Amino acid sequence: MRLIAAIVALTLVAIAAGAVAGLQLFASAQRVADAKKSATPPPLASSYAGSARLRKLSPIVTNLAAPANNWARVEASMVTDSMSDEDAGILAAHISEDIVIYLRSASVSQFEGARGLQHLRDDLSERANIRSSGKVRELIIETLVIQ
């Protein structure tokens, strides 16, 4: 009988200790969750000044030089300094023409792999920068589909 009473007493002590430990863990987890809710995330650092603006170019579809039956579709945006919407529209049209000219002289093998896409991005950014006399800071290729 003493043995059963000792087992019951130890079980009750273990239940009480477990309940106290669980409540303390729950309270500390609640404090951490509340602290995360009230903390504001740090602002994202931008490599561009406040006057920079992202302007989307209309999608460009053209055939490639080799093989002749391949087509490319490019969606891109340009990061420009502050300029009027009319000037930006004219500049976007000229840059789109430059992209078409570049793609018509390129072959599919030039765009293979990460290095090929990086060269394409660099070449088009350089052409856009030259065309705009430095007003376009970067040309961002959003999608490139070759069929």
PDB file of N, CA and C in Angstrom, residues 4-42:
ATOM      1  N   ILE A   4       2.123   1.986  -3.514  1.00  0.00           N
ATOM      2  CA  ILE A   4       1.136   2.623  -4.390  1.00  0.00           C
ATOM      3  C   ILE A   4       0.992   4.095  -4.029  1.00  0.00           C
ATOM      4  N   ALA A   5       0.988   4.412  -2.754  1.00  0.00           N
ATOM      5  CA  ALA A   5       0.876   5.799  -2.314  1.00  0.00           C
ATOM      6  C   ALA A   5       2.101   6.602  -2.773  1.00  0.00           C
ATOM      7  N   ALA A   6       3.295   6.010  -2.717  1.00  0.00           N
ATOM      8  CA  ALA A   6       4.508   6.698  -3.164  1.00  0.00           C
ATOM      9  C   ALA A   6       4.480   6.947  -4.669  1.00  0.00           C
ATOM     10  N   ILE A   7       3.997   5.968  -5.411  1.00  0.00           N
ATOM     11  CA  ILE A   7       3.901   6.119  -6.870  1.00  0.00           C
ATOM     12  C   ILE A   7       2.897   7.215  -7.221  1.00  0.00           C
ATOM     13  N   VAL A   8       1.742   7.236  -6.543  1.00  0.00           N
ATOM     14  CA  VAL A   8       0.737   8.260  -6.793  1.00  0.00           C
ATOM     15  C   VAL A   8       1.288   9.643  -6.434  1.00  0.00           C
ATOM     16  N   ALA A   9       2.004   9.741  -5.318  1.00  0.00           N
ATOM     17  CA  ALA A   9       2.568  11.024  -4.892  1.00  0.00           C
ATOM     18  C   ALA A   9       3.606  11.507  -5.901  1.00  0.00           C
ATOM     19  N   LEU A  10       4.485  10.612  -6.351  1.00  0.00           N
ATOM     20  CA  LEU A  10       5.494  10.993  -7.352  1.00  0.00           C
ATOM     21  C   LEU A  10       4.839  11.397  -8.676  1.00  0.00           C
ATOM     22  N   THR A  11       3.783  10.710  -9.054  1.00  0.00           N
ATOM     23  CA  THR A  11       3.061  11.050 -10.283  1.00  0.00           C
ATOM     24  C   THR A  11       2.460  12.445 -10.176  1.00  0.00           C
ATOM     25  N   LEU A  12       1.843  12.764  -9.031  1.00  0.00           N
ATOM     26  CA  LEU A  12       1.265  14.099  -8.828  1.00  0.00           C
ATOM     27  C   LEU A  12       2.339  15.179  -8.854  1.00  0.00           C
ATOM     28  N   VAL A  13       3.508  14.911  -8.249  1.00  0.00           N
ATOM     29  CA  VAL A  13       4.615  15.865  -8.264  1.00  0.00           C
ATOM     30  C   VAL A  13       5.107  16.069  -9.703  1.00  0.00           C
ATOM     31  N   ALA A  14       5.210  14.986 -10.468  1.00  0.00           N
ATOM     32  CA  ALA A  14       5.673  15.087 -11.861  1.00  0.00           C
ATOM     33  C   ALA A  14       4.676  15.869 -12.704  1.00  0.00           C
ATOM     34  N   ILE A  15       3.373  15.650 -12.477  1.00  0.00           N
ATOM     35  CA  ILE A  15       2.350  16.390 -13.224  1.00  0.00           C
ATOM     36  C   ILE A  15       2.428  17.878 -12.900  1.00  0.00           C
ATOM     37  N   ALA A  16       2.583  18.198 -11.636  1.00  0.00           N
ATOM     38  CA  ALA A  16       2.671  19.597 -11.226  1.00  0.00           C
ATOM     39  C   ALA A  16       3.922  20.252 -11.803  1.00  0.00           C
ATOM     40  N   ALA A  17       5.058  19.572 -11.769  1.00  0.00           N
ATOM     41  CA  ALA A  17       6.299  20.136 -12.315  1.00  0.00           C
ATOM     42  C   ALA A  17       6.175  20.341 -13.827  1.00  0.00           C
ATOM     43  N   GLY A  18       5.563  19.398 -14.510  1.00  0.00           N
ATOM     44  CA  GLY A  18       5.362  19.528 -15.949  1.00  0.00           C
ATOM     45  C   GLY A  18       4.441  20.687 -16.291  1.00  0.00           C
ATOM     46  N   ALA A  19       3.383  20.863 -15.502  1.00  0.00           N
ATOM     47  CA  ALA A  19       2.453  21.966 -15.738  1.00  0.00           C
ATOM     48  C   ALA A  19       3.141  23.308 -15.525  1.00  0.00           C
ATOM     49  N   VAL A  20       3.944  23.439 -14.475  1.00  0.00           N
ATOM     50  CA  VAL A  20       4.647  24.694 -14.213  1.00  0.00           C
ATOM     51  C   VAL A  20       5.648  24.995 -15.329  1.00  0.00           C
ATOM     52  N   ALA A  21       6.396  23.990 -15.743  1.00  0.00           N
ATOM     53  CA  ALA A  21       7.379  24.189 -16.816  1.00  0.00           C
ATOM     54  C   ALA A  21       6.678  24.558 -18.125  1.00  0.00           C
ATOM     55  N   GLY A  22       5.564  23.917 -18.440  1.00  0.00           N
ATOM     56  CA  GLY A  22       4.816  24.222 -19.654  1.00  0.00           C
ATOM     57  C   GLY A  22       4.271  25.634 -19.653  1.00  0.00           C
ATOM     58  N   LEU A  23       3.738  26.083 -18.516  1.00  0.00           N
ATOM     59  CA  LEU A  23       3.218  27.442 -18.423  1.00  0.00           C
ATOM     60  C   LEU A  23       4.327  28.475 -18.587  1.00  0.00           C
ATOM     61  N   GLN A  24       5.502  28.205 -18.007  1.00  0.00           N
ATOM     62  CA  GLN A  24       6.626  29.135 -18.164  1.00  0.00           C
ATOM     63  C   GLN A  24       7.091  29.197 -19.620  1.00  0.00           C
ATOM     64  N   LEU A  25       7.174  28.050 -20.286  1.00  0.00           N
ATOM     65  CA  LEU A  25       7.567  28.041 -21.701  1.00  0.00           C
ATOM     66  C   LEU A  25       6.534  28.767 -22.563  1.00  0.00           C
ATOM     67  N   PHE A  26       5.268  28.555 -22.267  1.00  0.00           N
ATOM     68  CA  PHE A  26       4.214  29.233 -23.033  1.00  0.00           C
ATOM     69  C   PHE A  26       4.295  30.741 -22.848  1.00  0.00           C
ATOM     70  N   ALA A  27       4.529  31.191 -21.619  1.00  0.00           N
ATOM     71  CA  ALA A  27       4.623  32.625 -21.341  1.00  0.00           C
ATOM     72  C   ALA A  27       5.828  33.250 -22.043  1.00  0.00           C
ATOM     73  N   SER A  28       6.959  32.557 -22.037  1.00  0.00           N
ATOM     74  CA  SER A  28       8.140  33.118 -22.707  1.00  0.00           C
ATOM     75  C   SER A  28       7.951  33.126 -24.229  1.00  0.00           C
ATOM     76  N   ALA A  29       7.303  32.111 -24.771  1.00  0.00           N
ATOM     77  CA  ALA A  29       7.038  32.088 -26.211  1.00  0.00           C
ATOM     78  C   ALA A  29       6.074  33.221 -26.589  1.00  0.00           C
ATOM     79  N   GLN A  30       5.108  33.486 -25.731  1.00  0.00           N
ATOM     80  CA  GLN A  30       4.167  34.573 -25.974  1.00  0.00           C
ATOM     81  C   GLN A  30       4.877  35.923 -25.963  1.00  0.00           C
ATOM     82  N   ARG A  31       5.830  36.111 -25.044  1.00  0.00           N
ATOM     83  CA  ARG A  31       6.588  37.373 -24.989  1.00  0.00           C
ATOM     84  C   ARG A  31       7.424  37.559 -26.254  1.00  0.00           C
ATOM     85  N   VAL A  32       8.041  36.484 -26.730  1.00  0.00           N
ATOM     86  CA  VAL A  32       8.850  36.575 -27.948  1.00  0.00           C
ATOM     87  C   VAL A  32       7.964  36.910 -29.147  1.00  0.00           C
ATOM     88  N   ALA A  33       6.799  36.284 -29.242  1.00  0.00           N
ATOM     89  CA  ALA A  33       5.887  36.560 -30.355  1.00  0.00           C
ATOM     90  C   ALA A  33       5.404  38.001 -30.316  1.00  0.00           C
ATOM     91  N   ASP A  34       5.091  38.514 -29.130  1.00  0.00           N
ATOM     92  CA  ASP A  34       4.664  39.906 -29.010  1.00  0.00           C
ATOM     93  C   ASP A  34       5.787  40.867 -29.387  1.00  0.00           C
ATOM     94  N   ALA A  35       7.015  40.523 -29.009  1.00  0.00           N
ATOM     95  CA  ALA A  35       8.149  41.386 -29.349  1.00  0.00           C
ATOM     96  C   ALA A  35       8.371  41.416 -30.860  1.00  0.00           C
ATOM     97  N   LYS A  36       8.187  40.290 -31.528  1.00  0.00           N
ATOM     98  CA  LYS A  36       8.356  40.255 -32.981  1.00  0.00           C
ATOM     99  C   LYS A  36       7.261  41.035 -33.691  1.00  0.00           C
ATOM    100  N   LYS A  37       6.061  41.018 -33.133  1.00  0.00           N
ATOM    101  CA  LYS A  37       4.965  41.771 -33.750  1.00  0.00           C
ATOM    102  C   LYS A  37       5.213  43.268 -33.672  1.00  0.00           C
ATOM    103  N   SER A  38       5.721  43.718 -32.533  1.00  0.00           N
ATOM    104  CA  SER A  38       5.895  45.152 -32.342  1.00  0.00           C
ATOM    105  C   SER A  38       7.169  45.693 -32.987  1.00  0.00           C
ATOM    106  N   ALA A  39       8.117  44.814 -33.305  1.00  0.00           N
ATOM    107  CA  ALA A  39       9.365  45.263 -33.926  1.00  0.00           C
ATOM    108  C   ALA A  39       9.103  45.620 -35.387  1.00  0.00           C
ATOM    109  N   THR A  40       9.595  46.764 -35.810  1.00  0.00           N
ATOM    110  CA  THR A  40       9.443  47.172 -37.207  1.00  0.00           C
ATOM    111  C   THR A  40      10.629  46.634 -38.006  1.00  0.00           C
ATOM    112  N   PRO A  41      10.373  46.120 -39.200  1.00  0.00           N
ATOM    113  CA  PRO A  41      11.473  45.611 -40.007  1.00  0.00           C
ATOM    114  C   PRO A  41      12.352  46.760 -40.493  1.00  0.00           C
ATOM    115  N   PRO A  42      13.644  46.507 -40.654  1.00  0.00           N
ATOM    116  CA  PRO A  42      14.519  47.579 -41.144  1.00  0.00           C
ATOM    117  C   PRO A  42      14.155  47.927 -42.582  1.00  0.00           C
TER     118      PRO A  42
END
